[in-house]
Amino acid sequence: SSVNINININNATSAQSRSLSMMPRRGFPQYTIFGTDSALSIRSTMPQFKRAGNDGIAVDRRGKLVLEFVPRNNTGAGMAWTSKTIFSLTAEELGLLINQLPGNSVEMAHPIWDNNAGGNAGAPEVATQTSGDAVEKVLTIEPGEGATLTFKVDYMKGGVGGQSPPGVEEFPTTPVEITIQAGEFEVLKSIFQTSIPYILGWNTTMDIASAAAMSKGVSGGGQMY
């Protein structure tokens, strides 16, 4: 009967609404490679967006892909996640790794800001050449035998590693290195390639722009620009 049909439709709509309300609102993409003495974990920081005009959206700050170097605990059991050292990669730096690896060695250096020095406190990491007396966080990637790659992160000053970053009095936990196999690098390379549009906000803004263009075209509004 029509009453039963209406009840079924209402029940289906309610079930769909409950299902949508229970959908996760946050995601935590992560890929981890475990070595003998350390682990290498990859995660992302998503871009930040801002309003553009009355009904638009634009990227306010780009995201990054984050490499986490985690040493093994002194006991040998498990990883010392609280002692991890991170190295954040921009879209351009990811492009460099995709272009150069696995055939060539790569070295990148990021300046370390002293939070107690003022001025540069909280400034973002940017790529620079390794030089001068400042302590810098240095990522090196070296090809090895059997198509392996060794990823290493270290704090360096004047070309000397094993330094303590500014504001840290305890014994440094670097260098930390891990050798990954060819298959693991292929996974990393795929993650690097597919992450670039996301950390740029390109996918998100293109989807919105495409939907707006389609809506305007269907409604007979013609071109947007």
Coordinates of N, CA and C in Angstrom, one line a residue, residues 2-151:
S2 N 0.2 2.4 -0.3 CA 0.9 3.6 -0.3 C 1.5 4.0 1.1
V3 N 0.8 3.6 2.1 CA 1.3 3.9 3.5 C 2.6 3.1 3.7
N4 N 2.7 1.8 3.3 CA 3.9 1.0 3.5 C 5.0 1.6 2.7
I5 N 4.7 2.0 1.5 CA 5.8 2.6 0.6 C 6.3 3.9 1.3
N6 N 5.5 4.7 1.8 CA 6.0 5.9 2.5 C 6.8 5.6 3.7
I7 N 6.4 4.6 4.4 CA 7.2 4.2 5.6 C 8.5 3.7 5.2
N8 N 8.6 2.9 4.2 CA 9.8 2.3 3.7 C 10.8 3.4 3.2
I9 N 10.2 4.4 2.5 CA 11.0 5.5 2.0 C 11.6 6.3 3.2
N10 N 10.7 6.6 4.1 CA 11.2 7.3 5.3 C 12.3 6.6 6.1
N11 N 12.1 5.2 6.2 CA 13.0 4.4 6.9 C 14.4 4.4 6.2
A12 N 14.3 4.3 4.9 CA 15.5 4.3 4.1 C 16.3 5.7 4.2
T13 N 15.5 6.8 4.1 CA 16.1 8.1 4.2 C 16.7 8.3 5.6
S14 N 16.1 7.8 6.6 CA 16.6 7.9 8.0 C 17.9 7.1 8.1
A15 N 17.9 5.9 7.6 CA 19.1 5.1 7.6 C 20.2 5.7 6.9
Q16 N 20.0 6.3 5.7 CA 21.0 7.0 5.0 C 21.6 8.1 5.7
S17 N 20.7 8.9 6.4 CA 21.2 10.1 7.2 C 22.0 9.6 8.3
R18 N 21.6 8.5 9.0 CA 22.5 8.0 10.1 C 23.8 7.5 9.6
S19 N 23.8 6.9 8.4 CA 25.1 6.4 7.8 C 26.0 7.5 7.5
L20 N 25.5 8.6 6.9 CA 26.3 9.8 6.6 C 26.8 10.5 7.8
S21 N 26.0 10.5 8.9 CA 26.4 11.2 10.1 C 27.5 10.4 10.8
M22 N 27.6 9.1 10.6 CA 28.6 8.2 11.2 C 29.9 8.1 10.4
M23 N 29.9 8.8 9.2 CA 31.1 8.7 8.4 C 32.2 9.4 9.1
P24 N 33.5 8.9 9.0 CA 34.6 9.6 9.6 C 34.8 11.0 8.9
R25 N 35.2 11.9 9.7 CA 35.4 13.3 9.3 C 36.9 13.6 9.1
R26 N 37.8 12.7 9.6 CA 39.2 13.0 9.6 C 39.9 11.7 9.1
G27 N 41.0 11.9 8.4 CA 41.8 10.7 7.9 C 43.3 10.9 8.3
F28 N 44.0 9.9 8.5 CA 45.4 9.9 8.9 C 46.2 9.0 8.1
P29 N 46.4 9.4 6.8 CA 47.2 8.5 5.9 C 48.7 8.4 6.5
Q30 N 49.2 7.2 6.5 CA 50.5 7.0 7.0 C 51.1 5.7 6.4
Y31 N 52.4 5.7 6.1 CA 53.0 4.5 5.6 C 54.4 4.4 6.4
T32 N 54.6 3.2 7.0 CA 55.8 3.1 7.8 C 56.6 1.9 7.4
I33 N 57.9 2.1 7.3 CA 58.9 1.0 7.0 C 59.7 0.8 8.2
F34 N 59.8 -0.5 8.6 CA 60.5 -0.8 9.8 C 61.9 -1.4 9.4
G35 N 63.0 -0.9 10.0 CA 64.3 -1.4 9.8 C 64.8 -2.1 11.0
T36 N 66.1 -2.5 11.0 CA 66.7 -3.2 12.1 C 66.8 -2.2 13.3
D37 N 67.3 -1.0 13.1 CA 67.6 -0.1 14.1 C 66.7 1.2 14.2
S38 N 65.8 1.3 13.2 CA 65.0 2.5 13.1 C 63.8 2.2 12.2
A39 N 62.9 3.2 12.1 CA 61.7 3.1 11.3 C 61.6 4.5 10.5
L40 N 61.1 4.4 9.3 CA 60.8 5.6 8.5 C 59.3 5.6 8.3
S41 N 58.7 6.7 8.7 CA 57.2 6.8 8.6 C 56.9 8.1 7.8
I42 N 55.9 7.9 6.9 CA 55.5 9.0 6.0 C 54.1 9.4 6.3
R43 N 53.8 10.7 6.5 CA 52.5 11.2 6.7 C 52.4 12.6 6.0
S44 N 51.2 13.1 6.1 CA 51.0 14.4 5.4 C 50.5 15.5 6.3
T45 N 50.8 16.7 6.0 CA 50.1 17.9 6.6 C 49.3 18.5 5.4
M46 N 48.1 18.6 5.6 CA 47.2 19.1 4.5 C 47.3 20.6 4.4
P47 N 47.0 21.2 3.2 CA 47.0 22.6 3.0 C 45.9 23.3 3.8
Q48 N 46.1 24.6 4.0 CA 45.1 25.4 4.7 C 44.4 26.3 3.6
F49 N 43.1 26.4 3.8 CA 42.3 27.1 2.8 C 41.7 28.4 3.4
K50 N 41.4 29.3 2.5 CA 40.8 30.6 2.9 C 39.7 31.0 1.9
R51 N 38.8 31.8 2.3 CA 37.7 32.3 1.4 C 38.3 33.2 0.3
A52 N 37.8 33.1 -0.9 CA 38.2 34.0 -2.0 C 36.9 34.6 -2.6
G53 N 36.7 35.9 -2.4 CA 35.5 36.5 -2.8 C 34.3 36.1 -2.0
N54 N 33.1 36.2 -2.5 CA 31.9 35.9 -1.8 C 31.6 34.4 -1.6
D55 N 32.0 33.6 -2.7 CA 31.6 32.2 -2.6 C 32.8 31.3 -3.1
G56 N 34.0 31.8 -3.1 CA 35.1 31.0 -3.6 C 36.0 30.6 -2.5
I57 N 37.0 29.7 -2.9 CA 38.0 29.2 -1.9 C 39.3 29.1 -2.6
A58 N 40.4 29.4 -1.8 CA 41.8 29.4 -2.4 C 42.7 28.8 -1.3
V59 N 43.9 28.4 -1.7 CA 44.9 27.9 -0.8 C 45.5 29.0 -0.1
D60 N 45.5 28.9 1.2 CA 46.2 29.9 2.1 C 47.6 29.5 2.4
R61 N 47.8 28.2 2.7 CA 49.2 27.7 2.9 C 49.2 26.3 2.4
R62 N 50.3 26.0 1.6 CA 50.4 24.6 1.1 C 50.7 23.6 2.2
G63 N 50.4 22.4 1.9 CA 50.7 21.3 2.8 C 52.1 20.8 2.5
K64 N 52.5 19.7 3.2 CA 53.8 19.1 3.1 C 53.7 17.6 3.3
L65 N 54.6 16.9 2.8 CA 54.8 15.5 3.2 C 55.9 15.4 4.2
V66 N 55.6 14.6 5.3 CA 56.5 14.6 6.4 C 57.2 13.2 6.6
L67 N 58.5 13.2 6.6 CA 59.3 12.0 6.9 C 59.6 12.0 8.3
E68 N 59.3 10.9 9.0 CA 59.6 10.8 10.4 C 60.6 9.6 10.6
F69 N 61.8 10.0 11.2 CA 62.8 9.0 11.4 C 62.8 8.7 12.9
V70 N 62.5 7.4 13.2 CA 62.3 6.9 14.6 C 63.3 5.9 15.0
P71 N 64.1 6.2 16.0 CA 65.1 5.2 16.4 C 64.5 4.1 17.3
R72 N 65.2 3.0 17.3 CA 64.7 1.9 18.2 C 65.0 2.2 19.6
N73 N 64.2 1.8 20.6 CA 64.4 2.0 22.0 C 65.8 1.4 22.4
N74 N 66.4 1.9 23.4 CA 67.6 1.4 23.9 C 67.5 0.0 24.4
T75 N 66.4 -0.5 24.8 CA 66.2 -1.8 25.2 C 66.1 -2.8 24.0
G76 N 65.9 -2.2 22.8 CA 65.8 -3.0 21.6 C 64.4 -3.5 21.3
A77 N 63.5 -3.2 22.2 CA 62.1 -3.6 22.0 C 61.3 -2.3 21.6
G78 N 60.7 -2.3 20.4 CA 59.9 -1.2 20.0 C 60.7 0.0 19.5
M79 N 59.9 1.0 19.1 CA 60.5 2.2 18.6 C 60.3 3.4 19.5
A80 N 61.3 4.3 19.6 CA 61.2 5.4 20.5 C 60.5 6.6 19.7
W81 N 59.2 6.5 19.6 CA 58.4 7.4 18.9 C 58.5 8.9 19.4
T82 N 58.7 9.0 20.7 CA 58.9 10.4 21.3 C 60.2 11.0 20.9
S83 N 61.1 10.2 20.4 CA 62.5 10.7 20.0 C 62.6 10.9 18.5
K84 N 61.5 10.9 17.8 CA 61.6 10.9 16.3 C 62.1 12.3 15.8
T85 N 62.7 12.3 14.7 CA 63.2 13.5 14.0 C 62.4 13.6 12.7
I86 N 61.8 14.7 12.4 CA 61.0 14.9 11.2 C 61.7 15.7 10.2
F87 N 61.4 15.5 8.9 CA 61.9 16.3 7.8 C 60.8 16.5 6.9
S88 N 60.3 17.7 6.7 CA 59.1 18.1 5.9 C 59.5 18.4 4.5
L89 N 58.8 17.9 3.5 CA 59.1 18.0 2.1 C 58.0 18.8 1.4
T90 N 58.5 19.9 0.7 CA 57.5 20.7 -0.1 C 57.2 19.9 -1.4
A91 N 56.3 20.4 -2.2 CA 55.9 19.8 -3.5 C 57.1 19.8 -4.4
E92 N 57.9 20.9 -4.4 CA 59.0 20.9 -5.3 C 60.1 20.0 -4.9
E93 N 60.3 19.8 -3.6 CA 61.3 18.8 -3.1 C 60.9 17.4 -3.4
L94 N 59.6 17.1 -3.3 CA 59.1 15.8 -3.8 C 59.4 15.6 -5.2
G95 N 59.2 16.6 -6.0 CA 59.5 16.6 -7.4 C 61.0 16.2 -7.7
L96 N 61.8 16.8 -6.9 CA 63.3 16.6 -7.0 C 63.6 15.1 -6.7
L97 N 63.0 14.6 -5.6 CA 63.2 13.2 -5.3 C 62.7 12.2 -6.4
I98 N 61.6 12.5 -6.9 CA 61.0 11.7 -8.0 C 62.0 11.7 -9.2
N99 N 62.5 12.9 -9.5 CA 63.4 13.0 -10.6 C 64.7 12.4 -10.5
Q100 N 65.3 12.4 -9.3 CA 66.7 12.0 -9.0 C 66.8 10.6 -8.6
L101 N 65.8 10.1 -7.8 CA 65.9 8.7 -7.3 C 65.3 7.7 -8.2
P102 N 65.8 6.5 -8.2 CA 66.9 5.9 -7.3 C 68.2 6.0 -7.9
G103 N 68.4 6.7 -9.0 CA 69.7 6.6 -9.7 C 70.8 7.5 -9.1
N104 N 70.4 8.6 -8.4 CA 71.4 9.6 -7.9 C 71.2 9.8 -6.4
S105 N 72.3 10.2 -5.8 CA 72.2 10.6 -4.4 C 71.6 12.0 -4.3
V106 N 70.9 12.3 -3.2 CA 70.3 13.5 -2.9 C 70.6 14.0 -1.5
E107 N 70.9 15.3 -1.4 CA 71.1 15.9 -0.1 C 70.2 17.2 0.0
M108 N 69.5 17.4 1.1 CA 68.7 18.6 1.3 C 69.0 19.0 2.7
A109 N 69.0 20.3 2.9 CA 69.2 20.9 4.2 C 68.1 22.0 4.6
H110 N 67.6 21.9 5.8 CA 66.7 22.9 6.3 C 67.3 23.6 7.5
P111 N 67.2 24.9 7.5 CA 67.7 25.7 8.7 C 66.8 25.4 9.9
I112 N 67.5 25.4 11.0 CA 66.8 25.1 12.3 C 66.7 26.5 13.1
W113 N 65.4 26.8 13.4 CA 65.2 28.1 14.1 C 65.2 27.8 15.6
D114 N 65.9 28.7 16.3 CA 66.0 28.6 17.8 C 64.8 29.3 18.4
N115 N 63.8 28.6 19.0 CA 62.6 29.2 19.5 C 62.9 30.2 20.7
N116 N 64.1 30.1 21.2 CA 64.4 31.0 22.3 C 65.1 32.3 21.8
A117 N 65.4 32.3 20.5 CA 66.1 33.5 20.0 C 65.3 34.6 19.5
G118 N 63.9 34.4 19.4 CA 63.0 35.4 18.9 C 63.2 35.6 17.4
G119 N 62.5 36.5 16.8 CA 62.7 36.8 15.4 C 62.2 35.8 14.5
N120 N 62.9 34.7 14.4 CA 62.6 33.6 13.5 C 61.8 32.5 14.2
A121 N 61.4 32.7 15.4 CA 60.6 31.7 16.1 C 59.4 31.3 15.3
G122 N 59.2 30.0 15.2 CA 58.1 29.5 14.5 C 58.1 29.6 13.0
A123 N 59.2 30.0 12.4 CA 59.3 30.2 11.0 C 59.3 28.8 10.3
P124 N 58.7 28.7 9.2 CA 58.6 27.4 8.5 C 60.0 26.9 8.0
E125 N 60.1 25.6 7.8 CA 61.3 25.1 7.2 C 61.3 25.4 5.7
V126 N 62.5 25.8 5.2 CA 62.7 26.0 3.8 C 64.0 25.4 3.3
A127 N 64.1 25.0 2.1 CA 65.3 24.4 1.5 C 66.4 25.4 1.4
T128 N 67.6 25.0 1.7 CA 68.8 25.9 1.6 C 70.0 25.0 1.4
Q129 N 71.1 25.6 1.0 CA 72.3 24.9 0.9 C 73.0 24.7 2.3
T130 N 73.7 23.6 2.4 CA 74.4 23.3 3.7 C 75.6 24.2 3.7
S131 N 75.7 25.2 4.6 CA 76.8 26.0 4.7 C 76.7 26.9 5.9
G132 N 77.8 27.5 6.3 CA 77.8 28.4 7.5 C 78.0 27.7 8.8
D133 N 77.8 28.5 9.9 CA 78.0 28.0 11.2 C 76.7 27.6 11.9
A134 N 75.5 27.8 11.2 CA 74.2 27.5 11.8 C 74.0 26.0 11.8
V135 N 73.3 25.5 12.8 CA 72.9 24.1 12.9 C 71.8 23.9 11.9
E136 N 71.9 22.9 11.0 CA 70.9 22.6 10.0 C 70.5 21.1 10.1
K137 N 69.3 20.9 9.7 CA 68.7 19.5 9.6 C 69.0 19.0 8.2
V138 N 69.7 17.9 8.0 CA 70.1 17.5 6.7 C 69.6 16.1 6.4
L139 N 69.0 16.0 5.3 CA 68.5 14.7 4.8 C 69.4 14.3 3.6
T140 N 69.9 13.1 3.7 CA 70.7 12.5 2.6 C 70.1 11.2 2.2
I141 N 70.1 10.9 0.9 CA 69.6 9.7 0.4 C 70.6 9.1 -0.6
E142 N 71.1 7.9 -0.3 CA 72.2 7.3 -1.0 C 71.8 6.0 -1.6
P143 N 72.0 5.8 -2.9 CA 71.7 4.5 -3.6 C 72.7 3.5 -3.1
G144 N 72.3 2.2 -2.9 CA 73.2 1.1 -2.5 C 73.1 -0.1 -3.4
E145 N 73.7 -1.2 -3.0 CA 73.7 -2.4 -3.8 C 72.3 -3.0 -3.8
G146 N 72.0 -3.7 -4.9 CA 70.7 -4.4 -5.0 C 69.5 -3.4 -5.0
A147 N 69.7 -2.2 -5.6 CA 68.7 -1.2 -5.8 C 68.1 -0.7 -4.4
T148 N 68.9 -0.8 -3.4 CA 68.5 -0.3 -2.1 C 68.8 1.2 -2.0
L149 N 68.1 1.9 -1.1 CA 68.3 3.3 -0.8 C 68.5 3.5 0.7
T150 N 69.5 4.3 1.1 CA 69.6 4.6 2.6 C 69.2 6.0 2.8
F151 N 68.2 6.2 3.6 CA 67.7 7.5 4.1 C 68.3 7.9 5.4

